[in-house]
GROMACS .gro file of C-alpha atoms in nm:
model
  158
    1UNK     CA    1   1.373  -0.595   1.800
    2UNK     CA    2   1.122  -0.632   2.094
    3UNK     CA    3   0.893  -0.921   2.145
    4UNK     CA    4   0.565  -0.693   2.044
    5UNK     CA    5   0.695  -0.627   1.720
    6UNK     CA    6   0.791  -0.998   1.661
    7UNK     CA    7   0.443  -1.073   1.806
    8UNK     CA    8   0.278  -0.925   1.533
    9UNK     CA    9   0.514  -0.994   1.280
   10UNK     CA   10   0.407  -1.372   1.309
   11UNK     CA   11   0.057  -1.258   1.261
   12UNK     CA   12   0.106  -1.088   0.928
   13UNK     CA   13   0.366  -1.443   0.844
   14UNK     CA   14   0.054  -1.667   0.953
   15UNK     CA   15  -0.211  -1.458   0.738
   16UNK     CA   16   0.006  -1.509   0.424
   17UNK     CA   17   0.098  -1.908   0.469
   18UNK     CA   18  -0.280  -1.940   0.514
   19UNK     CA   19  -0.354  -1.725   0.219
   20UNK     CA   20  -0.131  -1.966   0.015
   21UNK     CA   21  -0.282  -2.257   0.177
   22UNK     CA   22  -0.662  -2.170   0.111
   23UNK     CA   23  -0.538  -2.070  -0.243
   24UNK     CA   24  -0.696  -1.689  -0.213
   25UNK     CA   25  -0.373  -1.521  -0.354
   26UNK     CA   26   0.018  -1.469  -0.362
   27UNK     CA   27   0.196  -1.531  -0.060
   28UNK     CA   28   0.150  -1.176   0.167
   29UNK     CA   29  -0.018  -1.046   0.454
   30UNK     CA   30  -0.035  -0.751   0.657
   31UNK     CA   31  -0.178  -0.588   0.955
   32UNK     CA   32  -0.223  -0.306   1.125
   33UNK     CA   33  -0.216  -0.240   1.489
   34UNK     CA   34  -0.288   0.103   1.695
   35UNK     CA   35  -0.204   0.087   2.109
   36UNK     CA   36  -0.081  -0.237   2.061
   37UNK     CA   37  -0.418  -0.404   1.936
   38UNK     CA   38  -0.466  -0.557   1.591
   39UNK     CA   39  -0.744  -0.391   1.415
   40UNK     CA   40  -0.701  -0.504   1.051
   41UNK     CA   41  -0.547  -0.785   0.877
   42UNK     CA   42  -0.521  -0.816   0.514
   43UNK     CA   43  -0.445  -1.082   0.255
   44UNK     CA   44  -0.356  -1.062  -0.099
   45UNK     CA   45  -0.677  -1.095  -0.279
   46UNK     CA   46  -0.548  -1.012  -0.630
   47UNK     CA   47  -0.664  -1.357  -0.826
   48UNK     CA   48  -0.935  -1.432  -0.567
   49UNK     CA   49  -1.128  -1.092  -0.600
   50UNK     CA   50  -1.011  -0.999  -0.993
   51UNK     CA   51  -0.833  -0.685  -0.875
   52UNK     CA   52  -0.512  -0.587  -0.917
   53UNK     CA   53  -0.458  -0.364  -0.612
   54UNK     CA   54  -0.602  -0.563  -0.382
   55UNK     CA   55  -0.202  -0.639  -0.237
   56UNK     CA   56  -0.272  -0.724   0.192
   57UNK     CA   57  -0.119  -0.366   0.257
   58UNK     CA   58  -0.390  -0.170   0.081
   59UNK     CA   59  -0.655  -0.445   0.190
   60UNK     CA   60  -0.526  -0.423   0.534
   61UNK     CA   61  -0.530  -0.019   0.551
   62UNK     CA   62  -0.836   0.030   0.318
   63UNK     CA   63  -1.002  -0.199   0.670
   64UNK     CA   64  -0.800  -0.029   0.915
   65UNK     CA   65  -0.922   0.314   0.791
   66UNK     CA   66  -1.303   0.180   0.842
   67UNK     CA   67  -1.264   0.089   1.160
   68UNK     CA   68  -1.090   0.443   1.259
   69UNK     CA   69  -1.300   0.585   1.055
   70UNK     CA   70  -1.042   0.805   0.869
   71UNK     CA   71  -0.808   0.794   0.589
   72UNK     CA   72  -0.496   0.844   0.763
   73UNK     CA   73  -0.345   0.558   1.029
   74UNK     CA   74  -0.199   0.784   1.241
   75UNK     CA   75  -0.026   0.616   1.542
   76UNK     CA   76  -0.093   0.312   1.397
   77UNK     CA   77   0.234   0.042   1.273
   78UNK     CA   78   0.194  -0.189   0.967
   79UNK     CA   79   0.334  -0.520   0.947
   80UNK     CA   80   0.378  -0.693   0.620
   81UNK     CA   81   0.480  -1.032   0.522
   82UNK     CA   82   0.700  -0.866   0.248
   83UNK     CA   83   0.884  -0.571   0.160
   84UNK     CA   84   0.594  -0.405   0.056
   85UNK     CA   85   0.586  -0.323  -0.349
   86UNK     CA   86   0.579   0.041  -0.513
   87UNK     CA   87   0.204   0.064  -0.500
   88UNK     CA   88   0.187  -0.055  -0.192
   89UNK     CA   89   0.463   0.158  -0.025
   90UNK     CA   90   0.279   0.450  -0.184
   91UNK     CA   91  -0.021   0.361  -0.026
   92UNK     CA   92   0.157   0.332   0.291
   93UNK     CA   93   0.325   0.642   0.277
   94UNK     CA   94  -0.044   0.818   0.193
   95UNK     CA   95  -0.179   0.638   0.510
   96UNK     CA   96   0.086   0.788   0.674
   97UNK     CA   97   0.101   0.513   1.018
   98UNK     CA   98   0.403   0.577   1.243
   99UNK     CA   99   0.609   0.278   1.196
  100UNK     CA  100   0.604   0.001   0.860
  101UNK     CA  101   0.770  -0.351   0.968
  102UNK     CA  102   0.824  -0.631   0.690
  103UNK     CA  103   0.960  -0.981   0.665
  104UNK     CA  104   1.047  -1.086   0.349
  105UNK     CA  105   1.282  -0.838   0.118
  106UNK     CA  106   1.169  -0.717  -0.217
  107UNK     CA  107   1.471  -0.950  -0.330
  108UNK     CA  108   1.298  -1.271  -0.175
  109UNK     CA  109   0.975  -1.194  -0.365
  110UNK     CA  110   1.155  -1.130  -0.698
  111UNK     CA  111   1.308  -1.512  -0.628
  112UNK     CA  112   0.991  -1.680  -0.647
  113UNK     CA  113   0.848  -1.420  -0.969
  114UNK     CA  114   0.719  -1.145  -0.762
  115UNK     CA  115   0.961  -0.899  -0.922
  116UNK     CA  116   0.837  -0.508  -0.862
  117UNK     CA  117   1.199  -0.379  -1.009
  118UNK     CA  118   1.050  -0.305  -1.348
  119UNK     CA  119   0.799  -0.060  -1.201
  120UNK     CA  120   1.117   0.104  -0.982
  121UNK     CA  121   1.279   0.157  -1.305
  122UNK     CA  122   0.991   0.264  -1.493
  123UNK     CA  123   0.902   0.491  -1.237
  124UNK     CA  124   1.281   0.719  -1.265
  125UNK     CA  125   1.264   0.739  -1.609
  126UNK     CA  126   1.059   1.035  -1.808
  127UNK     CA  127   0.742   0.960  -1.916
  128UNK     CA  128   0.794   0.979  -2.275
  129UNK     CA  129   1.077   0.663  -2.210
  130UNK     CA  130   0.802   0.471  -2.020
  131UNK     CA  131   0.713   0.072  -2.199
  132UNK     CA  132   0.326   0.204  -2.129
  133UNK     CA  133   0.249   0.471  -2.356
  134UNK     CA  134   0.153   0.776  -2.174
  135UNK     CA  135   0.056   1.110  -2.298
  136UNK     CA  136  -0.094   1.405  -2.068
  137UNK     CA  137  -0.395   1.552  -2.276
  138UNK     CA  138  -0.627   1.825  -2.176
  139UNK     CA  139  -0.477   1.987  -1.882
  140UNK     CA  140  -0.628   2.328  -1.916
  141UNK     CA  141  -0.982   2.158  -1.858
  142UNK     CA  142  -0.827   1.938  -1.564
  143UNK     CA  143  -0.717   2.230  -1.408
  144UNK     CA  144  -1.084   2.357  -1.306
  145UNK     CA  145  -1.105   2.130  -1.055
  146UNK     CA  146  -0.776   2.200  -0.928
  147UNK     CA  147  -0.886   2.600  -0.893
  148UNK     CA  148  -1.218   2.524  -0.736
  149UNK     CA  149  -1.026   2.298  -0.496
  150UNK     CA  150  -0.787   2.588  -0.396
  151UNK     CA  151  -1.077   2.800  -0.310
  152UNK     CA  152  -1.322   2.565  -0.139
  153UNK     CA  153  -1.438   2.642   0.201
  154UNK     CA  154  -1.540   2.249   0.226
  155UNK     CA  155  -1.216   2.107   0.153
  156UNK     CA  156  -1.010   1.830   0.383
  157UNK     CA  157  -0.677   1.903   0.345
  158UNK     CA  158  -0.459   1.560   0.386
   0.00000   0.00000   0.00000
């Protein structure tokens, strides 16, 4: 691994030791960096902000996309504290930066009750075998959006 990536690694280790210390979340942090510059850092800000996807991934590209001013990361890299969780990875993969670094494994965070392996399992099995009930309801009607999205002349495709 080269000493950039290491750099930055410790950045996104610091930002989650301090996020433990000043008691604003779980343990994780996250940044992003484009031409070898940090230009967002994120912290977990689930218990501190009352929102449950506010993980230091999606706080850290959510900022990252400001300051670009777009919604993809592009040439960008994202270092996390943590294997990042299924949201999160989702998130990641929507951002779509070129490179995703992490510390700690999935396994590591699932040792101290940070255990995403429920939602992994949930997630392969059919819907109607999910523990949340879900039903899909009213498609037909959902589906007008979907047509006048196909046609639109204003659309960003992404």
């Amino acid at each position: 691994m080269n000493k950039e990536a290491n750099k930055f690694m410790r950045k996104a280790i610091r930002i989650s030791v301090s996020n433990v210390e000043k008691q604003k979340g779980g343990p994780f942090g996250a940044i992003v960096v484009k031409d070898g510059k940090v230009i967002a850092r994120g912290s977990n800000q689930v218990t501190s902000s009352n929102d449950p996807t506010a993980h230091a991934e999606v706080v850290a590209i959510r900022k990252a996309c400001k300051v670009l001013k777009t919604f993809q990361l592009t040439g960008c890299e994202i270092y996390t504290s943590c294997e990042p969780c299924p949201m999160c990875l989702g998130a990641i993969y929507w951002a779509r930066p070129d490179k995703l670094y992490y510390a700690n494994s999935k396994e590591d965070a699932a040792a101290i009750q940070f255990d995403d392996k429920f939602i992994y399992e949930e997630i392969a099995k059919p819907v109607e075998e999910r523990k949340l009930f879900t039903k899909q309801i009213l498609r037909e009607k959902a589906m007008e959006a979907f047509e006048k999205w196909k046609t639109s002349p204003n659309k960003i495709e992404y």
